[in-house]
Amino acid sequence: HDAPSPPAHSQDAAPARPRLAFGLAPWNMVAIVLPTTATIMGDSLLYVVLPVTVAGFGIHETWGLSPAFWVGFALSINRFIRLGSNAVAAAAYRRFGFRAPFVSATLLGAATTLAYAFGSGLIVLLLARALWGVCYSFLRLAAYLGALESGSERMRGRLLGFFNASSRLGSFVAVTAGAALVAATDRAVGFAVVAGVGLLGLAVALK
């Protein structure tokens, strides 16, 4: 009798697993997570610095409302903005593709950190916070899209966990090392350095 032919694998073979960076996540996901982690640091640092240096940001009693009110409003307005900007981000990715909206959000996110460094006055601060809310909608949605495109359901959960953990790590570095830098120098230097880290994230996004 003839020996049985080996089974054909060309059609039934499982798809190749994506190449992982440092054994953690596919490179395309890392290229989303690193810019987001770098850019979010300015937002996190502001939560520590603004309440204790209100006058340095040019925030005073305005329209009969105390500086404490405006600090709370400034630190929360980005979340209210995201109620509308999430839909804007989804529409932009559908219309323009992934790269241009994501790179723009990374660049503008770093620009908001520069506004915290050198801007002064309530209007500047509120505009920067509102812009950051829009940017974060784009950055977070990019992570969700990257996870959905990177493999199985189990892999997607792992990638979203990687995104959240990395973002929290960036926040931790900002509120410790970033805050120490502000204390040792001043607000402009501290936020400018953090903005520079955000621009390094932009370099990753452009690759």
mmCIF file of C-alpha atoms in Angstrom:
data_model
loop_
_atom_site.group_PDB
_atom_site.id
_atom_site.type_symbol
_atom_site.label_atom_id
_atom_site.label_comp_id
_atom_site.label_asym_id
_atom_site.label_seq_id
_atom_site.Cartn_x
_atom_site.Cartn_y
_atom_site.Cartn_z
ATOM 1 C CA HIS A 1 0.000 0.000 0.000
ATOM 2 C CA ASP A 2 1.103 3.514 -0.687
ATOM 3 C CA ALA A 3 2.033 5.554 2.371
ATOM 4 C CA PRO A 4 -0.549 8.210 3.241
ATOM 5 C CA SER A 5 0.360 11.675 2.072
ATOM 6 C CA PRO A 6 1.125 14.234 4.745
ATOM 7 C CA PRO A 7 -1.754 16.613 5.487
ATOM 8 C CA ALA A 8 -1.702 19.907 3.641
ATOM 9 C CA HIS A 9 -1.192 22.903 5.894
ATOM 10 C CA SER A 10 -1.289 25.706 3.387
ATOM 11 C CA GLN A 11 -4.996 26.394 3.742
ATOM 12 C CA ASP A 12 -5.702 25.327 7.306
ATOM 13 C CA ALA A 13 -2.606 26.703 9.043
ATOM 14 C CA ALA A 14 -3.252 29.165 11.836
ATOM 15 C CA PRO A 15 -2.375 32.759 11.034
ATOM 16 C CA ALA A 16 1.069 33.851 12.119
ATOM 17 C CA ARG A 17 1.208 35.509 15.500
ATOM 18 C CA PRO A 18 2.158 39.180 15.435
ATOM 19 C CA ARG A 19 5.756 39.993 16.280
ATOM 20 C CA LEU A 20 5.944 41.287 19.837
ATOM 21 C CA ALA A 21 8.099 44.168 21.048
ATOM 22 C CA PHE A 22 9.979 43.151 24.197
ATOM 23 C CA GLY A 23 7.576 40.225 24.467
ATOM 24 C CA LEU A 24 4.764 42.575 25.489
ATOM 25 C CA ALA A 25 2.779 43.779 22.492
ATOM 26 C CA PRO A 26 2.934 44.049 18.694
ATOM 27 C CA TRP A 27 5.096 46.892 17.448
ATOM 28 C CA ASN A 28 2.129 48.717 15.956
ATOM 29 C CA MET A 29 0.504 48.800 19.395
ATOM 30 C CA VAL A 30 3.731 49.986 21.034
ATOM 31 C CA ALA A 31 3.827 52.838 18.475
ATOM 32 C CA ILE A 32 0.437 53.925 19.837
ATOM 33 C CA VAL A 33 1.097 53.371 23.526
ATOM 34 C CA LEU A 34 4.475 55.133 23.775
ATOM 35 C CA PRO A 35 3.305 58.483 22.334
ATOM 36 C CA THR A 36 0.191 58.381 24.513
ATOM 37 C CA THR A 37 2.238 57.589 27.623
ATOM 38 C CA ALA A 38 4.644 60.440 26.853
ATOM 39 C CA THR A 39 1.898 62.939 26.101
ATOM 40 C CA ILE A 40 -0.305 62.168 29.099
ATOM 41 C CA MET A 41 2.485 63.176 31.477
ATOM 42 C CA GLY A 42 1.726 66.881 31.115
ATOM 43 C CA ASP A 43 -1.896 66.346 32.079
ATOM 44 C CA SER A 44 -0.922 64.282 35.131
ATOM 45 C CA LEU A 45 1.681 66.786 36.290
ATOM 46 C CA LEU A 46 -0.857 69.600 36.148
ATOM 47 C CA TYR A 47 -3.027 67.849 38.751
ATOM 48 C CA VAL A 48 -0.132 68.101 41.210
ATOM 49 C CA VAL A 49 1.264 71.525 40.335
ATOM 50 C CA LEU A 50 -1.793 73.683 39.616
ATOM 51 C CA PRO A 51 -3.487 73.459 43.042
ATOM 52 C CA VAL A 52 -0.335 74.615 44.857
ATOM 53 C CA THR A 53 0.806 77.302 42.384
ATOM 54 C CA VAL A 54 -2.485 78.900 41.411
ATOM 55 C CA ALA A 55 -1.166 82.457 41.320
ATOM 56 C CA GLY A 56 1.765 81.373 39.155
ATOM 57 C CA PHE A 57 -0.704 80.309 36.468
ATOM 58 C CA GLY A 58 -2.372 83.709 36.613
ATOM 59 C CA ILE A 59 -5.578 82.350 38.125
ATOM 60 C CA HIS A 60 -7.432 84.859 40.299
ATOM 61 C CA GLU A 61 -11.004 85.473 41.377
ATOM 62 C CA THR A 62 -13.009 85.916 38.199
ATOM 63 C CA TRP A 63 -16.724 86.700 37.776
ATOM 64 C CA GLY A 64 -17.137 86.412 41.529
ATOM 65 C CA LEU A 65 -15.788 82.841 41.565
ATOM 66 C CA SER A 66 -12.778 81.914 43.658
ATOM 67 C CA PRO A 67 -9.467 80.582 42.312
ATOM 68 C CA ALA A 68 -10.288 77.231 43.950
ATOM 69 C CA PHE A 69 -13.408 76.964 41.775
ATOM 70 C CA TRP A 70 -11.444 77.655 38.613
ATOM 71 C CA VAL A 71 -8.777 75.118 39.544
ATOM 72 C CA GLY A 72 -11.423 72.426 39.909
ATOM 73 C CA PHE A 73 -13.143 73.520 36.703
ATOM 74 C CA ALA A 74 -9.893 73.542 34.725
ATOM 75 C CA LEU A 75 -8.923 70.077 35.943
ATOM 76 C CA SER A 76 -12.301 68.630 34.969
ATOM 77 C CA ILE A 77 -13.259 70.444 31.773
ATOM 78 C CA ASN A 78 -11.302 67.996 29.630
ATOM 79 C CA ARG A 79 -13.596 65.177 30.783
ATOM 80 C CA PHE A 80 -16.715 67.115 29.818
ATOM 81 C CA ILE A 81 -15.185 67.936 26.437
ATOM 82 C CA ARG A 82 -14.638 64.232 25.767
ATOM 83 C CA LEU A 83 -18.395 63.626 25.862
ATOM 84 C CA GLY A 84 -18.478 65.240 22.430
ATOM 85 C CA SER A 85 -14.935 64.774 21.183
ATOM 86 C CA ASN A 86 -15.112 60.964 21.342
ATOM 87 C CA ALA A 87 -17.564 61.037 18.431
ATOM 88 C CA VAL A 88 -15.405 63.579 16.608
ATOM 89 C CA ALA A 89 -12.381 61.289 16.956
ATOM 90 C CA ALA A 90 -14.288 58.313 15.553
ATOM 91 C CA ALA A 91 -15.474 60.348 12.573
ATOM 92 C CA ALA A 92 -11.968 61.702 11.918
ATOM 93 C CA TYR A 93 -10.403 58.226 11.895
ATOM 94 C CA ARG A 94 -13.070 57.001 9.480
ATOM 95 C CA ARG A 95 -12.566 59.920 7.114
ATOM 96 C CA PHE A 96 -8.820 60.558 7.251
ATOM 97 C CA GLY A 97 -7.414 57.169 8.224
ATOM 98 C CA PHE A 98 -5.272 56.490 11.252
ATOM 99 C CA ARG A 99 -1.931 58.250 10.843
ATOM 100 C CA ALA A 100 -2.828 61.918 10.360
ATOM 101 C CA PRO A 101 -5.348 62.216 13.232
ATOM 102 C CA PHE A 102 -3.120 60.278 15.622
ATOM 103 C CA VAL A 103 0.020 62.280 14.852
ATOM 104 C CA SER A 104 -1.947 65.533 15.111
ATOM 105 C CA ALA A 105 -3.362 64.528 18.510
ATOM 106 C CA THR A 106 0.118 63.656 19.770
ATOM 107 C CA LEU A 107 1.548 66.982 18.584
ATOM 108 C CA LEU A 108 -1.290 69.052 20.012
ATOM 109 C CA GLY A 109 -1.157 67.107 23.264
ATOM 110 C CA ALA A 110 2.492 68.092 23.668
ATOM 111 C CA ALA A 111 1.528 71.677 22.790
ATOM 112 C CA THR A 112 -0.943 71.777 25.697
ATOM 113 C CA THR A 113 1.930 70.903 28.040
ATOM 114 C CA LEU A 114 3.896 73.843 26.639
ATOM 115 C CA ALA A 115 0.876 76.022 27.390
ATOM 116 C CA TYR A 116 1.082 74.892 31.017
ATOM 117 C CA ALA A 117 4.767 75.838 30.972
ATOM 118 C CA PHE A 118 4.589 79.312 29.480
ATOM 119 C CA GLY A 119 0.925 80.317 29.350
ATOM 120 C CA SER A 120 -0.746 82.525 31.913
ATOM 121 C CA GLY A 121 -4.311 83.430 32.653
ATOM 122 C CA LEU A 122 -7.608 81.631 33.013
ATOM 123 C CA ILE A 123 -8.563 81.651 29.334
ATOM 124 C CA VAL A 124 -5.252 80.129 28.226
ATOM 125 C CA LEU A 125 -5.532 77.408 30.840
ATOM 126 C CA LEU A 126 -9.129 76.537 29.982
ATOM 127 C CA LEU A 127 -8.390 76.425 26.258
ATOM 128 C CA ALA A 128 -5.392 74.156 26.839
ATOM 129 C CA ARG A 129 -7.465 71.842 29.027
ATOM 130 C CA ALA A 130 -10.271 71.690 26.476
ATOM 131 C CA LEU A 131 -7.787 70.922 23.713
ATOM 132 C CA TRP A 132 -6.253 68.171 25.820
ATOM 133 C CA GLY A 133 -9.695 66.614 26.205
ATOM 134 C CA VAL A 134 -10.011 66.432 22.425
ATOM 135 C CA CYS A 135 -6.488 65.034 22.047
ATOM 136 C CA TYR A 136 -7.058 62.324 24.615
ATOM 137 C CA SER A 137 -10.203 61.184 22.816
ATOM 138 C CA PHE A 138 -8.072 60.595 19.722
ATOM 139 C CA LEU A 139 -5.253 58.898 21.633
ATOM 140 C CA ARG A 140 -7.486 56.560 23.597
ATOM 141 C CA LEU A 141 -9.550 55.594 20.555
ATOM 142 C CA ALA A 142 -6.305 54.863 18.696
ATOM 143 C CA ALA A 143 -5.399 52.355 21.406
ATOM 144 C CA TYR A 144 -8.784 50.666 21.121
ATOM 145 C CA LEU A 145 -8.480 50.466 17.340
ATOM 146 C CA GLY A 146 -4.943 49.108 17.596
ATOM 147 C CA ALA A 147 -6.036 46.427 20.045
ATOM 148 C CA LEU A 148 -8.966 45.378 17.859
ATOM 149 C CA GLU A 149 -6.704 44.962 14.856
ATOM 150 C CA SER A 150 -3.955 43.057 16.649
ATOM 151 C CA GLY A 151 -5.337 39.607 17.178
ATOM 152 C CA SER A 152 -7.674 37.380 19.139
ATOM 153 C CA GLU A 153 -10.065 38.442 21.864
ATOM 154 C CA ARG A 154 -7.600 37.268 24.504
ATOM 155 C CA MET A 155 -4.836 39.319 22.913
ATOM 156 C CA ARG A 156 -7.104 42.372 22.736
ATOM 157 C CA GLY A 157 -7.706 42.324 26.468
ATOM 158 C CA ARG A 158 -3.995 42.006 27.082
ATOM 159 C CA LEU A 159 -3.226 44.918 24.788
ATOM 160 C CA LEU A 160 -5.786 47.196 26.433
ATOM 161 C CA GLY A 161 -4.262 46.274 29.779
ATOM 162 C CA PHE A 162 -0.850 47.159 28.352
ATOM 163 C CA PHE A 163 -2.195 50.532 27.235
ATOM 164 C CA ASN A 164 -3.773 51.320 30.604
ATOM 165 C CA ALA A 165 -0.735 50.178 32.596
ATOM 166 C CA SER A 166 1.642 52.186 30.414
ATOM 167 C CA SER A 167 -0.500 55.301 30.703
ATOM 168 C CA ARG A 168 -0.576 54.969 34.489
ATOM 169 C CA LEU A 169 3.189 54.529 34.486
ATOM 170 C CA GLY A 170 3.573 57.784 32.573
ATOM 171 C CA SER A 171 1.303 59.486 35.100
ATOM 172 C CA PHE A 172 3.338 58.069 37.986
ATOM 173 C CA VAL A 173 6.591 59.360 36.536
ATOM 174 C CA ALA A 174 5.001 62.775 36.000
ATOM 175 C CA VAL A 175 3.664 63.177 39.525
ATOM 176 C CA THR A 176 6.930 62.032 41.105
ATOM 177 C CA ALA A 177 9.925 62.963 38.961
ATOM 178 C CA GLY A 178 8.062 65.750 37.177
ATOM 179 C CA ALA A 179 6.827 67.299 40.405
ATOM 180 C CA ALA A 180 10.322 67.048 41.908
ATOM 181 C CA LEU A 181 11.727 68.845 38.869
ATOM 182 C CA VAL A 182 9.187 71.663 39.211
ATOM 183 C CA ALA A 183 10.039 71.990 42.903
ATOM 184 C CA ALA A 184 13.764 72.101 42.151
ATOM 185 C CA THR A 185 13.457 74.589 39.276
ATOM 186 C CA ASP A 186 10.169 76.241 38.359
ATOM 187 C CA ARG A 187 6.918 75.626 36.519
ATOM 188 C CA ALA A 188 8.274 76.592 33.090
ATOM 189 C CA VAL A 189 11.267 74.259 33.252
ATOM 190 C CA GLY A 190 9.309 71.330 34.635
ATOM 191 C CA PHE A 191 6.517 71.443 32.076
ATOM 192 C CA ALA A 192 8.921 72.229 29.223
ATOM 193 C CA VAL A 193 10.898 69.071 29.999
ATOM 194 C CA VAL A 194 7.706 67.030 30.128
ATOM 195 C CA ALA A 195 6.612 68.586 26.831
ATOM 196 C CA GLY A 196 9.954 67.475 25.393
ATOM 197 C CA VAL A 197 9.141 63.918 26.440
ATOM 198 C CA GLY A 198 5.841 64.317 24.606
ATOM 199 C CA LEU A 199 7.698 65.387 21.481
ATOM 200 C CA LEU A 200 9.812 62.242 21.732
ATOM 201 C CA GLY A 201 6.531 60.385 21.645
ATOM 202 C CA LEU A 202 5.693 62.323 18.496
ATOM 203 C CA ALA A 203 8.869 60.976 16.914
ATOM 204 C CA VAL A 204 7.615 57.445 17.580
ATOM 205 C CA ALA A 205 4.197 58.299 16.135
ATOM 206 C CA LEU A 206 5.813 59.597 12.935
ATOM 207 C CA LYS A 207 7.657 56.328 12.254
#
